[in-house]
Amino acid sequence: MKPTLSQHDLPDSTSFCVIVPTYNNHKTLKKVLDSVLDFTPNVIIVNDGSTDSTPEILKSYSELTQIHHPKNLGKGRALRNGFRKAIEMKFEYAITIDSDGQHFASDIPNFIAEIQNEPNSLLIGSRNMTQENVPKKSSFGNKFSNFWFKFETGIKLEDTQSGFRLYPLQLIPKQYYTNKFEFEIEVIVRSAWKGITVKNIPIQVLYDPAERVSHFRPFRDFTRISILNTILVINALLYIKPRNFFRRSKKKGFKKFFLEDILESSDSNFKKSAAIALGVFIGISPFWGFQTILLFTFAALFKLNKVIAYLSSNVSFPPFIPFIIYGSLKMGSYFVSNDVPLILDSSVTLDDIQKNATQYIVGSLILASVSALFFGFISYLLLAAFTKKRIE
């Protein structure tokens, strides 16, 4: 177990600050601020347009840096403005803590201890979501968020929604889509895409129904989170995952990358050949414009090697496309009859294909299925032979 720092063992106080975003949490705000001040005087409070007694409470903390929004702009905007102020004040790290009283400031030293072990990481406090008084909607929302975070980044976390975090201020991305509650999802996804280590550390949590005020609006906020995840998934499938694939292959050299990441991966020969079959099927099938999304979605769903599947999908590389279209139309002609049969020769035009769309779609799906089975079977035999040769 890692040692826990006391407030007297904290590193140079100029390296980190604590940002407290708050909106109508007058019942718990004072208690939170006082507990944080036991560990550091470097506190930035962002009053996000509170309409309760928050402004009066904050008058007692005039020595602290305060940002006041004239109206409620959302937690994301509050955090971003807090980050901006912290950077202006030359802080290297910012710890964020919610003002609703669910977090314990006594966990701050644990964040500092962990960042000393692994500098420049983004740390997220991991709550015990199975304990008493945890709202069911919070537990479900966290599991939902964890699933999509893993899909988008490949990183498995136990808690992606906790507001108790440590951010490396100079490294986190500067551009975002969101300003509301869902910002806390976007920032960790974009940080992971940027290559920043994102990890959980255990924290305590208190859910007190008598004091805690939640501003999460289930329908509206869940809808926004779903829209954000849709955008992030599309971005991941169309850009991030292919980018990472080419970066890895370029860094290692294609031959070494092929031998180590593909042939010698931990997957069985059956799963490798299944990934090849999936790639060939998607590459030939008539899902133009959606092939990459479908490829990575099904590869993740069936837990197949995404690199192998992606390489195999390049059977539809531009020079091969005319042959695929011709083969699809030819195959379709055996199953679909048209009033005006298509003559398959060099005079075939795009207009001809459009007039025989059913023939093309049916033919391409059959061709994709047959080709996937063929290449999957052949690749399985070759992989089995290669494995046997290596053992000998």
Coordinates of C-alpha atoms in Angstrom, one line a residue:
M1 CA 0.0 0.0 0.0
K2 CA 1.3 3.4 -0.9
P3 CA 2.2 5.8 1.9
T4 CA -0.2 8.6 2.7
L5 CA 1.2 12.1 3.0
S6 CA 0.2 14.4 5.8
Q7 CA -0.4 18.1 5.3
H8 CA 3.1 18.8 6.5
D9 CA 4.7 16.5 3.9
L10 CA 3.2 18.1 0.9
P11 CA 5.6 19.2 -1.9
D12 CA 6.3 22.8 -2.9
S13 CA 2.9 24.5 -2.5
T14 CA 3.5 26.6 -5.6
S15 CA 3.2 23.5 -7.8
F16 CA -0.5 22.8 -7.3
C17 CA -3.8 24.5 -6.4
V18 CA -7.3 23.3 -5.7
I19 CA -10.2 24.5 -7.8
V20 CA -13.7 24.4 -6.3
P21 CA -16.5 25.0 -8.8
T22 CA -19.8 25.7 -7.0
Y23 CA -23.4 26.3 -7.9
N24 CA -26.1 26.7 -5.2
N25 CA -24.3 24.5 -2.7
H26 CA -24.6 26.8 0.3
K27 CA -25.3 24.0 2.7
T28 CA -21.9 22.4 2.2
L29 CA -19.7 25.1 0.6
K30 CA -18.2 26.4 3.9
K31 CA -17.4 22.9 5.2
V32 CA -15.6 22.0 1.9
L33 CA -13.6 25.2 1.7
D34 CA -12.5 24.9 5.4
S35 CA -11.4 21.3 4.9
V36 CA -9.4 22.2 1.8
L37 CA -7.7 25.0 3.6
D38 CA -6.3 22.5 6.1
F39 CA -4.1 21.3 3.3
T40 CA -3.3 24.3 1.1
P41 CA -4.0 28.0 0.8
N42 CA -3.9 27.8 -3.0
V43 CA -7.6 27.7 -3.6
I44 CA -9.5 29.0 -6.6
I45 CA -13.3 29.2 -6.2
V46 CA -15.5 29.5 -9.3
N47 CA -19.0 30.7 -8.4
D48 CA -21.0 29.6 -11.4
G49 CA -23.8 32.1 -11.1
S50 CA -25.2 30.8 -7.8
T51 CA -28.6 32.3 -6.7
D52 CA -28.5 31.2 -3.1
S53 CA -26.4 32.5 -0.3
T54 CA -23.1 31.5 -1.9
P55 CA -21.9 35.1 -2.6
E56 CA -22.4 36.0 1.1
I57 CA -20.5 32.9 2.2
L58 CA -17.6 33.7 -0.1
K59 CA -17.2 37.2 1.4
S60 CA -15.6 35.4 4.4
Y61 CA -12.9 34.0 2.1
S62 CA -11.7 37.2 0.4
E63 CA -8.1 36.1 0.7
L64 CA -8.8 33.3 -1.8
T65 CA -8.9 33.7 -5.6
Q66 CA -12.5 33.9 -6.7
I67 CA -14.1 33.9 -10.1
H68 CA -17.8 34.9 -10.3
H69 CA -20.0 34.1 -13.3
P70 CA -22.9 36.6 -13.6
K71 CA -25.1 33.6 -14.6
N72 CA -24.9 29.8 -14.6
L73 CA -22.6 28.8 -17.5
G74 CA -22.2 25.1 -16.6
K75 CA -19.6 23.0 -14.8
G76 CA -17.4 22.6 -17.8
R77 CA -17.1 26.4 -18.3
A78 CA -16.5 26.8 -14.6
L79 CA -13.6 24.3 -14.7
R80 CA -12.1 25.8 -17.9
N81 CA -12.1 29.2 -16.4
G82 CA -10.5 27.8 -13.2
F83 CA -7.8 26.1 -15.3
R84 CA -7.1 29.3 -17.1
K85 CA -6.7 31.3 -13.9
A86 CA -4.5 28.5 -12.4
I87 CA -2.2 28.6 -15.5
E88 CA -2.0 32.4 -15.2
M89 CA -0.9 31.9 -11.6
K90 CA 1.8 29.5 -12.8
F91 CA 0.5 26.4 -11.1
E92 CA 1.6 23.1 -12.6
Y93 CA -1.3 20.9 -11.4
A94 CA -4.9 21.6 -10.4
I95 CA -6.9 19.4 -8.1
T96 CA -10.7 19.8 -8.6
I97 CA -13.1 19.0 -5.8
D98 CA -16.9 19.3 -5.8
S99 CA -18.6 21.6 -3.4
D100 CA -21.5 19.3 -2.6
G101 CA -19.7 17.6 0.3
Q102 CA -19.3 14.2 -1.2
H103 CA -15.5 14.3 -1.3
F104 CA -13.0 14.4 1.6
A105 CA -10.2 16.9 1.4
S106 CA -8.1 14.5 3.4
D107 CA -7.6 12.6 0.1
I108 CA -5.7 15.5 -1.4
P109 CA -2.3 14.2 -0.1
N110 CA -3.0 10.9 -1.9
F111 CA -3.3 12.7 -5.2
I112 CA 0.0 14.5 -4.5
A113 CA 1.7 11.2 -3.5
E114 CA 0.5 9.5 -6.7
I115 CA 1.6 12.4 -9.0
Q116 CA 5.1 12.2 -7.5
N117 CA 5.2 8.6 -8.5
E118 CA 3.9 9.2 -12.0
P119 CA 4.3 12.9 -13.0
N120 CA 2.1 14.5 -15.7
S121 CA -0.8 12.0 -15.3
L122 CA -4.4 12.9 -15.1
L123 CA -5.8 11.3 -11.9
I124 CA -9.5 10.6 -11.2
G125 CA -10.7 9.7 -7.8
S126 CA -12.4 6.3 -7.8
R127 CA -15.5 6.1 -5.6
N128 CA -17.0 3.0 -4.1
M129 CA -20.3 3.0 -6.0
T130 CA -21.7 0.0 -4.2
Q131 CA -21.9 1.6 -0.8
E132 CA -25.0 2.7 1.0
N133 CA -26.9 5.9 -0.2
V134 CA -25.3 5.9 -3.7
P135 CA -28.1 6.9 -6.1
K136 CA -28.9 4.2 -8.6
K137 CA -28.8 6.8 -11.4
S138 CA -25.2 7.7 -10.4
S139 CA -24.1 4.1 -10.4
F140 CA -25.7 3.4 -13.8
G141 CA -24.4 6.7 -15.3
N142 CA -20.9 5.8 -14.2
K143 CA -21.0 2.3 -15.7
F144 CA -22.4 3.8 -18.9
S145 CA -19.6 6.4 -19.0
N146 CA -16.9 3.7 -18.2
F147 CA -18.0 1.6 -21.1
W148 CA -17.8 4.4 -23.7
F149 CA -14.5 5.7 -22.3
K150 CA -13.0 2.2 -22.8
F151 CA -14.4 2.0 -26.3
E152 CA -13.1 5.4 -27.3
T153 CA -9.7 5.1 -25.7
G154 CA -9.0 1.5 -25.0
I155 CA -8.4 2.3 -21.3
K156 CA -10.4 0.6 -18.6
L157 CA -11.3 2.7 -15.6
E158 CA -13.5 2.1 -12.6
D159 CA -14.8 5.6 -12.3
T160 CA -14.9 8.2 -15.1
Q161 CA -17.4 10.6 -13.6
S162 CA -15.9 11.5 -10.3
G163 CA -15.3 15.3 -9.9
F164 CA -12.3 14.8 -7.5
R165 CA -9.4 14.9 -10.0
L166 CA -5.8 16.1 -10.6
Y167 CA -5.1 17.7 -13.9
P168 CA -1.6 18.4 -15.4
L169 CA -2.5 22.0 -16.5
Q170 CA 0.1 22.4 -19.2
L171 CA -0.7 19.1 -21.0
I172 CA -4.4 18.8 -21.1
P173 CA -6.0 19.8 -24.5
K174 CA -7.1 23.4 -25.0
Q175 CA -10.1 22.9 -27.4
Y176 CA -13.4 21.3 -26.4
Y177 CA -17.0 20.9 -27.7
T178 CA -18.7 21.2 -24.3
N179 CA -19.3 23.6 -21.4
K180 CA -21.7 21.7 -19.2
F181 CA -21.6 18.6 -17.0
E182 CA -20.3 16.4 -19.9
F183 CA -17.1 18.3 -20.1
E184 CA -15.6 16.0 -17.5
I185 CA -16.0 13.1 -19.9
E186 CA -14.6 15.0 -22.9
V187 CA -11.5 16.2 -21.1
I188 CA -10.4 12.8 -20.1
V189 CA -11.1 11.2 -23.5
R190 CA -9.2 14.0 -25.3
S191 CA -6.4 13.8 -22.8
A192 CA -6.1 10.0 -23.4
W193 CA -6.0 10.6 -27.1
K194 CA -3.2 13.1 -26.6
G195 CA -1.1 10.4 -24.9
I196 CA -1.6 11.6 -21.3
T197 CA -1.8 8.8 -18.7
V198 CA -5.3 8.7 -17.3
K199 CA -5.8 6.5 -14.2
N200 CA -7.9 6.1 -11.1
I201 CA -6.8 6.3 -7.5
P202 CA -9.2 5.3 -4.6
I203 CA -11.0 8.0 -2.6
Q204 CA -13.6 8.2 0.1
V205 CA -17.0 9.4 -0.7
L206 CA -20.1 10.5 1.3
Y207 CA -23.6 10.7 -0.1
D208 CA -25.7 12.5 2.5
P209 CA -29.3 13.0 1.2
A210 CA -29.9 15.7 3.8
E211 CA -27.2 18.0 2.5
R212 CA -26.2 17.0 -1.0
V213 CA -27.7 19.0 -3.8
S214 CA -27.3 17.4 -7.3
H215 CA -27.8 19.6 -10.4
F216 CA -27.7 16.7 -12.7
R217 CA -30.9 16.7 -14.9
P218 CA -31.4 13.1 -16.0
F219 CA -33.1 13.5 -19.4
R220 CA -31.3 16.7 -20.6
D221 CA -27.8 15.8 -19.3
F222 CA -28.0 12.2 -20.4
T223 CA -29.0 13.3 -23.9
R224 CA -26.1 15.6 -24.1
I225 CA -23.7 12.9 -22.8
S226 CA -25.1 10.5 -25.5
I227 CA -24.6 13.1 -28.2
L228 CA -21.0 13.8 -27.0
N229 CA -20.2 10.1 -26.9
T230 CA -21.6 9.7 -30.4
I231 CA -19.3 12.4 -31.7
L232 CA -16.3 11.0 -29.7
V233 CA -16.9 7.5 -31.1
I234 CA -17.0 8.7 -34.7
N235 CA -13.9 10.7 -34.1
A236 CA -12.2 7.7 -32.5
L237 CA -13.1 5.3 -35.3
L238 CA -12.5 7.6 -38.2
Y239 CA -9.3 9.3 -37.0
I240 CA -7.8 8.3 -33.6
K241 CA -7.6 4.6 -34.0
P242 CA -6.3 4.7 -37.6
R243 CA -3.8 7.4 -36.5
N244 CA -2.6 5.3 -33.6
F245 CA -2.3 2.3 -35.9
F246 CA -0.1 4.1 -38.4
R247 CA 2.0 5.7 -35.6
R248 CA 2.7 2.3 -34.1
S249 CA 3.6 0.7 -37.4
K250 CA 5.8 3.7 -38.4
K251 CA 7.6 3.8 -35.0
K252 CA 8.4 0.0 -35.1
G253 CA 8.8 -0.4 -38.8
F254 CA 6.2 -2.3 -40.7
K255 CA 8.0 -5.7 -40.7
K256 CA 8.6 -5.6 -36.9
F257 CA 5.1 -4.3 -36.3
F258 CA 3.6 -7.1 -38.4
L259 CA 5.6 -9.8 -36.6
E260 CA 5.2 -8.5 -33.1
D261 CA 1.7 -6.9 -33.0
I262 CA 0.0 -9.3 -35.4
L263 CA 1.6 -12.7 -35.8
E264 CA 2.8 -12.9 -32.2
S265 CA -0.2 -11.2 -30.5
S266 CA -1.8 -13.1 -27.7
D267 CA -4.9 -13.9 -29.8
S268 CA -5.5 -17.5 -30.9
N269 CA -5.1 -18.4 -34.6
F270 CA -8.8 -18.7 -34.8
K271 CA -9.4 -15.1 -33.5
K272 CA -6.7 -13.8 -35.9
S273 CA -8.3 -15.4 -38.9
A274 CA -11.7 -14.2 -37.7
A275 CA -10.3 -10.7 -37.6
I276 CA -9.1 -11.1 -41.2
A277 CA -12.5 -12.5 -42.3
L278 CA -14.2 -9.5 -40.6
G279 CA -11.9 -7.0 -42.4
V280 CA -12.4 -8.7 -45.8
F281 CA -16.2 -8.7 -45.3
I282 CA -16.4 -5.1 -44.3
G283 CA -14.0 -4.1 -47.1
I284 CA -16.1 -5.6 -49.8
S285 CA -19.6 -5.0 -48.4
P286 CA -21.6 -2.0 -49.8
F287 CA -21.4 0.1 -46.6
W288 CA -19.4 2.9 -48.2
G289 CA -18.7 5.8 -45.8
F290 CA -19.4 3.6 -42.8
Q291 CA -16.9 0.8 -43.2
T292 CA -14.4 2.1 -40.7
I293 CA -17.1 2.7 -38.0
L294 CA -18.6 -0.8 -38.6
L295 CA -15.1 -2.4 -38.6
F296 CA -14.0 -1.1 -35.2
T297 CA -17.5 -1.5 -33.7
F298 CA -17.7 -5.2 -34.6
A299 CA -14.0 -5.8 -33.8
A300 CA -14.7 -4.4 -30.3
L301 CA -18.0 -6.2 -30.0
F302 CA -16.4 -9.6 -30.8
K303 CA -13.0 -8.8 -29.1
L304 CA -11.1 -9.2 -32.3
N305 CA -7.7 -7.8 -33.2
K306 CA -8.5 -4.3 -34.6
V307 CA -5.1 -4.0 -36.3
I308 CA -5.5 -7.2 -38.3
A309 CA -9.1 -6.4 -39.1
Y310 CA -8.2 -2.9 -40.3
L311 CA -5.3 -4.2 -42.5
S312 CA -7.6 -6.8 -44.0
S313 CA -10.3 -4.2 -44.8
N314 CA -7.9 -2.6 -47.3
V315 CA -9.0 -5.2 -49.8
S316 CA -11.1 -2.3 -51.0
F317 CA -8.0 -0.2 -51.7
P318 CA -8.8 2.1 -54.6
P319 CA -7.0 0.0 -57.4
F320 CA -9.1 -3.0 -56.4
I321 CA -12.5 -1.2 -56.3
P322 CA -13.4 -1.7 -60.0
F323 CA -12.8 -5.4 -59.6
I324 CA -14.9 -5.5 -56.5
I325 CA -17.7 -3.7 -58.1
Y326 CA -17.5 -5.9 -61.2
G327 CA -17.5 -9.1 -59.1
S328 CA -20.4 -7.8 -57.0
L329 CA -22.5 -7.1 -60.1
K330 CA -21.6 -10.4 -61.6
M331 CA -22.4 -12.3 -58.4
G332 CA -25.7 -10.4 -58.1
S333 CA -26.7 -11.2 -61.6
Y334 CA -27.1 -14.9 -60.6
F335 CA -29.6 -14.0 -57.9
V336 CA -31.4 -10.8 -59.0
S337 CA -33.1 -10.5 -62.4
N338 CA -33.6 -7.0 -63.9
D339 CA -36.0 -5.8 -66.6
V340 CA -32.9 -4.4 -68.4
P341 CA -30.0 -6.8 -67.7
L342 CA -26.7 -5.1 -67.1
I343 CA -24.0 -6.0 -69.6
L344 CA -20.8 -6.5 -67.7
D345 CA -18.0 -5.1 -69.8
S346 CA -15.8 -2.1 -69.9
S347 CA -18.7 0.2 -70.8
V348 CA -20.3 -0.1 -67.3
T349 CA -21.0 3.4 -65.9
L350 CA -22.0 4.7 -62.5
D351 CA -25.5 5.3 -63.9
D352 CA -25.7 1.6 -64.9
I353 CA -24.8 0.6 -61.3
Q354 CA -27.4 2.9 -59.9
K355 CA -30.1 1.4 -62.1
N356 CA -29.0 -2.0 -60.9
A357 CA -28.5 -1.1 -57.2
T358 CA -30.3 -4.2 -55.9
Q359 CA -28.2 -6.5 -58.0
Y360 CA -25.0 -4.7 -56.8
I361 CA -26.0 -4.8 -53.1
V362 CA -27.1 -8.4 -53.0
G363 CA -24.0 -9.4 -55.1
S364 CA -21.6 -7.5 -52.9
L365 CA -23.0 -9.0 -49.7
I366 CA -22.7 -12.5 -51.1
L367 CA -19.2 -11.8 -52.5
A368 CA -18.2 -10.3 -49.1
S369 CA -19.4 -13.4 -47.3
V370 CA -17.8 -15.9 -49.6
S371 CA -14.5 -13.9 -49.7
A372 CA -14.5 -13.6 -45.9
L373 CA -14.9 -17.3 -45.4
F374 CA -12.3 -18.1 -48.0
F375 CA -9.6 -15.7 -46.7
G376 CA -10.5 -16.6 -43.1
F377 CA -10.0 -20.3 -43.8
I378 CA -6.8 -19.8 -45.7
S379 CA -5.3 -17.4 -43.1
Y380 CA -6.1 -19.9 -40.4
L381 CA -4.2 -22.7 -42.2
L382 CA -1.2 -20.3 -42.8
L383 CA -1.2 -19.1 -39.2
A384 CA -1.4 -22.7 -37.9
A385 CA 1.5 -23.7 -40.2
F386 CA 3.5 -20.6 -39.1
T387 CA 2.9 -21.4 -35.4
K388 CA 3.9 -25.0 -35.9
K389 CA 7.1 -24.0 -37.6
R390 CA 8.1 -21.6 -34.8
I391 CA 7.5 -24.3 -32.2
E392 CA 9.8 -26.7 -34.1

